[in-house]
Coordinates of N, CA and C in Angstrom, one line a residue:
X1 N -19.3 -24.6 22.2 CA -20.4 -23.9 21.0 C -20.3 -21.9 20.6
X2 N -18.7 -21.3 21.4 CA -18.5 -20.4 20.4 C -17.9 -21.1 18.8
X3 N -17.1 -22.4 19.5 CA -16.5 -22.4 17.8 C -17.5 -23.1 16.9
X4 N -18.9 -23.7 17.7 CA -20.1 -24.3 16.7 C -20.7 -23.1 15.7
X5 N -20.8 -22.3 16.6 CA -21.1 -20.9 16.3 C -20.2 -20.4 15.2
X6 N -18.9 -20.1 15.2 CA -17.9 -19.4 14.3 C -18.5 -20.9 13.3
X7 N -18.6 -21.8 13.2 CA -18.4 -22.3 11.9 C -19.6 -22.6 11.3
X8 N -20.8 -22.1 11.7 CA -22.2 -22.1 11.5 C -22.2 -20.7 10.5
X9 N -21.7 -19.8 10.9 CA -21.1 -18.5 10.8 C -20.3 -18.7 9.0
X10 N -19.1 -19.1 9.7 CA -18.7 -19.6 8.3 C -19.4 -20.3 7.5
X11 N -19.9 -21.1 7.5 CA -20.8 -21.8 6.6 C -21.7 -21.4 5.7
X12 N -22.4 -20.3 6.7 CA -23.2 -19.1 6.3 C -23.0 -18.2 5.1
X13 N -21.6 -17.7 5.0 CA -20.7 -16.9 4.7 C -20.2 -17.4 3.7
X14 N -19.9 -18.8 2.9 CA -19.8 -18.9 2.5 C -20.9 -19.0 1.4
X15 N -21.9 -19.8 1.7 CA -23.1 -20.0 0.7 C -23.7 -18.5 0.7
X16 N -23.5 -17.4 1.3 CA -24.2 -16.1 0.9 C -23.3 -15.7 -0.4
X17 N -21.7 -15.9 -0.2 CA -20.9 -15.8 -1.4 C -21.1 -16.4 -2.6
X18 N -21.2 -18.0 -2.6 CA -21.5 -18.4 -3.5 C -22.8 -18.1 -4.2
X19 N -23.5 -17.6 -3.8 CA -24.7 -17.3 -4.1 C -25.1 -16.0 -4.9
X20 N -24.7 -15.1 -3.6 CA -24.5 -14.0 -4.6 C -23.8 -13.9 -6.0
X21 N -22.7 -14.8 -6.1 CA -21.8 -14.7 -6.9 C -22.2 -15.3 -8.3
X22 N -23.3 -16.4 -7.8 CA -24.3 -17.1 -9.1 C -25.3 -16.2 -9.5
X23 N -25.8 -15.4 -8.7 CA -26.5 -14.5 -9.0 C -26.2 -13.0 -9.8
X24 N -24.7 -13.0 -9.3 CA -24.2 -11.6 -10.2 C -23.8 -12.9 -11.9
X25 N -23.2 -13.3 -12.0 CA -23.3 -14.1 -13.3 C -24.8 -14.2 -14.1
X26 N -26.1 -14.7 -13.4 CA -26.7 -14.7 -13.6 C -27.5 -13.0 -14.3
X27 N -27.2 -12.2 -13.6 CA -27.8 -10.8 -14.0 C -26.6 -9.9 -15.2
X28 N -25.2 -10.5 -14.7 CA -24.2 -10.5 -15.9 C -25.1 -10.8 -17.7
X29 N -25.3 -12.1 -16.8 CA -25.7 -12.7 -18.6 C -27.0 -11.9 -19.2
X30 N -28.0 -12.0 -18.3 CA -29.3 -11.5 -18.6 C -28.9 -10.2 -19.4
X31 N -28.0 -9.4 -18.7 CA -27.6 -8.2 -19.5 C -27.3 -7.7 -20.8
X32 N -26.0 -8.8 -21.0 CA -25.6 -9.0 -22.2 C -26.7 -9.3 -22.9
X33 N -27.6 -10.1 -22.7 CA -28.2 -10.9 -23.9 C -29.2 -9.8 -24.1
X34 N -29.6 -8.8 -23.0 CA -30.6 -7.9 -23.4 C -30.3 -6.9 -24.5
X35 N -28.4 -6.4 -23.9 CA -27.7 -5.0 -24.9 C -27.6 -6.0 -26.1
X36 N -27.3 -7.1 -26.7 CA -27.3 -8.1 -28.2 C -28.7 -7.5 -28.2
X37 N -29.9 -7.8 -28.0 CA -31.3 -7.9 -28.4 C -31.0 -6.4 -29.0
X38 N -30.7 -5.3 -28.2 CA -31.0 -3.8 -28.5 C -30.0 -3.5 -29.5
X39 N -28.8 -3.9 -29.7 CA -27.7 -3.2 -30.5 C -27.8 -4.1 -31.2
X40 N -28.8 -5.0 -31.8 CA -28.6 -5.3 -33.1 C -28.9 -4.5 -34.3
X41 N -29.0 -3.0 -33.9 CA -29.5 -2.3 -35.2 C -28.1 -2.3 -35.3
X42 N -27.9 -1.8 -36.4 CA -26.8 -1.8 -37.2 C -26.5 0.1 -36.9
X43 N -26.7 0.4 -36.7 CA -26.5 2.2 -36.3 C -25.5 2.2 -35.3
X44 N -25.6 1.2 -35.0 CA -23.9 1.1 -33.6 C -22.6 0.3 -33.9
X45 N -21.9 0.8 -34.3 CA -20.5 0.0 -34.9 C -20.1 -1.4 -33.8
X46 N -19.3 -1.7 -34.4 CA -18.6 -3.1 -33.9 C -17.8 -2.6 -32.4
X47 N -16.9 -1.9 -32.6 CA -15.9 -1.2 -31.2 C -17.0 -0.7 -30.5
X48 N -18.6 0.3 -30.5 CA -19.0 0.5 -29.6 C -19.4 -0.4 -28.9
X49 N -20.6 -1.5 -29.4 CA -21.0 -2.6 -28.5 C -19.4 -3.4 -28.1
X50 N -18.6 -3.8 -28.3 CA -17.1 -3.8 -27.8 C -17.1 -3.4 -26.4
X51 N -16.9 -2.1 -26.5 CA -16.8 -1.2 -25.6 C -17.8 -1.6 -24.4
X52 N -18.8 -1.3 -24.9 CA -20.0 -1.0 -23.9 C -19.8 -2.8 -23.4
X53 N -20.2 -3.7 -23.9 CA -19.8 -5.7 -23.7 C -18.6 -5.5 -22.5
X54 N -17.7 -4.5 -22.9 CA -16.6 -4.6 -21.4 C -17.0 -4.2 -20.2
X55 N -17.6 -3.3 -20.4 CA -18.0 -2.0 -19.2 C -19.6 -2.3 -18.7
X56 N -20.4 -3.5 -19.5 CA -21.6 -3.7 -19.0 C -21.3 -4.5 -17.9
X57 N -20.5 -5.3 -17.2 CA -20.5 -5.8 -15.7 C -20.0 -5.0 -14.5
X58 N -19.6 -3.8 -14.6 CA -19.0 -3.1 -13.7 C -20.0 -3.1 -12.7
X59 N -21.6 -2.2 -13.1 CA -22.2 -1.6 -12.1 C -22.6 -3.0 -11.2
X60 N -22.6 -4.3 -11.8 CA -22.9 -5.6 -11.0 C -21.9 -5.7 -9.8
X61 N -20.7 -5.6 -10.4 CA -19.7 -6.2 -9.8 C -19.4 -5.4 -8.6
X62 N -19.1 -3.9 -9.2 CA -19.5 -2.5 -7.6 C -20.6 -3.0 -6.6
X63 N -21.8 -3.7 -6.9 CA -23.0 -4.0 -6.0 C -23.0 -4.9 -5.4
X64 N -22.1 -6.1 -6.0 CA -21.7 -7.2 -5.6 C -20.0 -7.4 -4.4
X65 N -19.5 -6.3 -5.1 CA -18.3 -6.2 -3.8 C -18.8 -5.0 -2.6
X66 N -19.8 -4.3 -2.7 CA -20.3 -3.2 -1.9 C -21.4 -4.5 -0.9
X67 N -21.9 -4.8 -1.7 CA -22.6 -5.7 -0.9 C -21.6 -7.1 0.2
X68 N -21.0 -7.2 -0.3 CA -19.7 -8.3 0.2 C -19.1 -7.6 1.8
X69 N -18.8 -6.9 1.2 CA -18.1 -5.7 2.0 C -18.8 -5.0 3.4
X70 N -20.5 -5.0 3.4 CA -21.2 -4.7 4.3 C -21.7 -5.8 4.7
X71 N -21.6 -7.0 4.6 CA -21.6 -8.3 4.7 C -20.6 -8.8 6.0
X72 N -19.9 -8.2 5.5 CA -18.1 -8.5 6.4 C -18.1 -7.8 7.7
X73 N -18.8 -6.7 7.3 CA -18.7 -5.4 8.6 C -19.8 -6.1 9.7
X74 N -21.2 -6.6 9.0 CA -22.2 -6.7 9.7 C -21.8 -8.2 10.7
X75 N -20.6 -8.8 10.0 CA -20.1 -10.3 10.6 C -19.2 -9.3 11.5
X76 N -18.7 -8.8 11.5 CA -17.5 -8.4 12.6 C -18.4 -8.0 13.8
X77 N -19.5 -6.9 13.4 CA -20.1 -6.5 14.4 C -20.5 -7.0 15.2
X78 N -21.5 -8.1 14.5 CA -22.1 -9.4 15.8 C -21.0 -10.1 16.5
X79 N -19.9 -10.2 15.8 CA -18.6 -10.9 16.5 C -18.2 -10.4 17.5
X80 N -18.4 -8.7 17.3 CA -17.6 -7.6 18.8 C -18.8 -7.8 19.2
X81 N -20.0 -7.7 19.3 CA -21.4 -7.5 20.4 C -21.0 -8.8 21.1
X82 N -20.9 -10.2 20.5 CA -20.6 -11.4 20.8 C -19.6 -11.3 22.1
X83 N -18.6 -11.0 21.4 CA -17.0 -10.9 22.8 C -17.7 -10.0 24.3
X84 N -18.2 -8.8 23.5 CA -18.6 -8.0 24.6 C -19.8 -8.6 25.4
X85 N -20.7 -9.4 25.5 CA -21.7 -10.1 25.9 C -20.6 -10.8 27.1
X86 N -19.8 -11.5 26.1 CA -18.9 -13.1 27.1 C -18.0 -12.4 28.1
X87 N -17.4 -10.9 27.5 CA -16.3 -10.7 28.6 C -17.4 -9.8 30.0
X88 N -18.3 -9.2 29.4 CA -19.4 -8.9 30.6 C -19.5 -10.0 31.5
X89 N -20.2 -10.9 31.2 CA -20.7 -12.0 31.9 C -19.3 -12.7 32.6
X90 N -18.1 -12.5 32.3 CA -16.9 -13.3 32.6 C -16.9 -12.4 33.9
X91 N -16.5 -10.7 33.4 CA -16.9 -9.8 34.6 C -17.5 -10.0 36.0
X92 N -18.8 -10.1 35.5 CA -19.8 -10.6 36.8 C -19.0 -11.7 37.5
X93 N -18.6 -12.9 36.6 CA -18.4 -14.1 37.2 C -17.2 -14.1 38.2
X94 N -16.3 -13.3 37.4 CA -15.0 -12.8 38.4 C -15.6 -12.1 39.9
X95 N -16.5 -11.2 39.5 CA -16.7 -10.2 41.0 C -17.4 -11.2 41.8
X96 N -18.4 -11.9 40.9 CA -19.4 -13.2 42.2 C -17.8 -13.9 43.0
X97 N -17.1 -14.8 41.8 CA -16.2 -15.3 42.7 C -15.6 -14.3 44.0
X98 N -15.2 -13.4 43.7 CA -14.4 -12.7 44.5 C -15.1 -12.0 45.6
X99 N -16.8 -11.5 45.2 CA -17.3 -11.1 46.5 C -17.2 -12.5 47.3
X100 N -17.3 -13.4 47.3 CA -17.8 -15.2 47.5 C -16.5 -15.4 48.7
X101 N -15.5 -15.5 48.0 CA -14.5 -15.3 48.9 C -13.9 -14.7 49.7
X102 N -14.2 -12.8 49.8 CA -14.2 -12.1 50.6 C -15.4 -11.8 51.7
X103 N -16.3 -12.9 51.2 CA -16.8 -12.9 52.3 C -18.4 -12.3 52.3
X104 N -18.3 -11.3 51.0 CA -19.0 -10.4 50.7 C -18.8 -9.0 51.4
X105 N -17.3 -8.9 51.2 CA -17.1 -7.3 51.3 C -17.5 -6.8 50.5
X106 N -17.6 -5.6 50.3 CA -17.8 -4.4 49.2 C -16.7 -3.9 48.9
X107 N -15.5 -4.2 49.3 CA -14.0 -3.8 48.8 C -13.5 -4.5 48.8
X108 N -12.2 -3.8 47.9 CA -10.7 -4.8 47.8 C -9.7 -3.9 48.4
X109 N -8.8 -4.5 48.4 CA -8.0 -3.3 48.7 C -6.8 -3.2 47.3
X110 N -6.0 -2.3 47.0 CA -5.5 -2.1 45.6 C -4.7 -3.3 44.9
X111 N -3.9 -3.7 46.1 CA -3.1 -5.1 45.8 C -4.1 -5.6 45.0
X112 N -5.3 -6.4 45.8 CA -6.1 -7.3 45.2 C -6.7 -6.7 44.2
X113 N -6.9 -5.8 43.9 CA -7.5 -5.1 42.5 C -6.1 -5.3 41.3
X114 N -5.0 -5.0 42.2 CA -3.9 -4.9 40.6 C -3.7 -6.6 40.3
X115 N -3.9 -7.4 41.7 CA -3.5 -8.9 41.4 C -4.8 -9.3 40.6
X116 N -5.9 -9.1 40.7 CA -7.6 -9.5 39.8 C -7.0 -9.1 38.3
X117 N -6.5 -7.8 38.2 CA -6.2 -7.2 36.7 C -5.3 -8.1 36.1
X118 N -4.6 -8.6 37.2 CA -3.4 -9.1 36.2 C -3.7 -10.4 35.6
X119 N -4.4 -11.0 36.2 CA -4.8 -12.4 36.6 C -5.6 -12.6 35.1
X120 N -6.9 -11.7 35.3 CA -7.7 -11.7 34.3 C -7.3 -10.9 33.1
X121 N -6.0 -10.0 32.5 CA -5.5 -9.4 31.8 C -5.2 -10.6 31.0
X122 N -4.1 -11.3 31.9 CA -3.4 -12.7 31.1 C -4.2 -13.5 30.6
X123 N -5.3 -13.8 30.6 CA -6.5 -14.8 30.5 C -7.1 -14.6 28.9
X124 N -7.1 -12.9 29.1 CA -7.5 -12.6 28.0 C -6.9 -12.4 26.9
X125 N -5.8 -11.9 27.4 CA -4.2 -11.3 26.7 C -4.4 -12.8 25.4
X126 N -4.2 -13.5 26.3 CA -4.2 -15.3 25.2 C -5.2 -15.6 24.6
X127 N -6.4 -15.4 25.0 CA -7.5 -15.5 24.3 C -7.6 -14.8 23.2
X128 N -7.3 -13.3 23.1 CA -7.4 -12.9 22.4 C -6.3 -12.7 21.2
X129 N -5.2 -12.9 21.4 CA -4.1 -13.4 20.8 C -4.3 -14.7 19.7
X130 N -5.5 -15.6 20.0 CA -5.5 -17.4 20.0 C -6.9 -17.0 18.9
X131 N -7.6 -15.6 19.1 CA -8.6 -15.1 18.1 C -7.7 -14.9 17.3
X132 N -6.5 -13.6 17.3 CA -5.7 -12.8 16.5 C -5.6 -14.3 14.9
X133 N -4.3 -15.1 16.1 CA -4.0 -15.9 15.4 C -4.9 -16.6 14.3
X134 N -5.9 -17.0 14.5 CA -7.0 -17.7 13.7 C -7.6 -16.8 12.6
X135 N -7.5 -15.7 12.8 CA -8.2 -14.5 11.6 C -6.9 -13.6 10.8
X136 N -5.6 -14.3 11.2 CA -4.4 -13.3 10.1 C -4.1 -14.7 9.4
X137 N -3.8 -13.1 8.3 CA -3.9 -14.2 6.8 C -2.6 -14.5 6.7
X138 N -1.7 -15.7 6.2 CA -0.4 -15.7 6.0 C 0.1 -14.7 5.2
X139 N 1.1 -15.2 4.5 CA 2.3 -14.5 4.0 C 1.7 -14.6 2.5
X140 N 1.3 -15.9 2.1 CA 1.0 -16.5 0.9 C -0.4 -15.5 0.5
X141 N -1.1 -16.0 0.9 CA -2.6 -15.5 1.3 C -2.6 -13.7 1.0
X142 N -1.7 -12.9 2.0 CA -1.7 -11.5 1.5 C -0.9 -11.4 0.4
X143 N -0.2 -11.9 -0.1 CA 0.4 -11.8 -1.3 C -0.6 -12.1 -2.6
X144 N -1.3 -13.3 -2.5 CA -2.4 -13.4 -3.0 C -3.7 -12.4 -3.4
X145 N -4.2 -12.3 -2.3 CA -5.0 -10.8 -2.4 C -4.0 -9.4 -3.0
X146 N -3.1 -9.1 -3.1 CA -2.5 -7.9 -3.3 C -2.7 -7.9 -4.9
X147 N -2.2 -9.3 -5.3 CA -1.7 -9.5 -6.4 C -3.2 -9.5 -7.0
X148 N -4.1 -10.0 -6.6 CA -5.7 -10.0 -6.9 C -6.3 -8.8 -7.2
X149 N -6.2 -7.7 -6.1 CA -6.6 -6.5 -6.4 C -5.7 -6.0 -7.2
X150 N -4.5 -5.9 -7.5 CA -3.8 -5.0 -8.1 C -4.7 -5.6 -9.6
X151 N -4.6 -7.1 -10.0 CA -5.1 -7.1 -11.1 C -6.4 -6.8 -11.3
X152 N -7.3 -6.6 -10.5 CA -8.9 -6.3 -10.8 C -8.8 -4.5 -11.0
X153 N -7.8 -3.9 -10.3 CA -7.7 -2.5 -10.8 C -6.9 -2.4 -11.7
X154 N -6.1 -3.3 -12.7 CA -5.8 -2.8 -13.9 C -6.8 -3.6 -15.1
X155 N -7.2 -4.1 -14.6 CA -8.7 -4.8 -15.3 C -9.7 -3.6 -15.7
X156 N -10.1 -3.1 -14.4 CA -11.1 -1.7 -14.9 C -10.3 -0.6 -15.2
X157 N -9.1 -0.3 -15.2 CA -8.2 0.9 -15.8 C -8.3 0.4 -17.3
X158 N -7.9 -0.6 -17.7 CA -7.5 -0.6 -18.9 C -9.5 -1.2 -19.7
X159 N -10.4 -1.2 -19.2 CA -11.8 -1.1 -19.7 C -12.0 0.3 -20.2
X160 N -11.6 1.3 -18.8 CA -12.3 2.8 -19.4 C -11.1 3.2 -20.0

């Protein structure tokens, strides 16, 4: 069920990203068309017009990136909450199992507590490392993202 939910969220994420990208391009096109209509006046030089054309999409790009960042934060928050509730359910299960085995004694020895913690920690750590491995970026992916970010910064600096 968790894997299916994850795939569903990934599908929504992709759809949202595509929808926003399409909306961003459409908005940029409308802005450019409106600008061309308004700038047809001869009092603006071609140099001024070209500079405005280059900078026109910057606010839209900023809003797009900001919305995507906010979306990613919300996804992370939802995943963290889901993990918290799963951890709580697991804790309740472990305690119920222990109480059942201990014939509902309300205490446990320190050695039993340490052993139970060690066992549960191993299970948790293994699942955590598995989840971490699923979201970790490869070296090539990191290189690509850094290059893409640098190119974006350079192009924005060149525009300014």
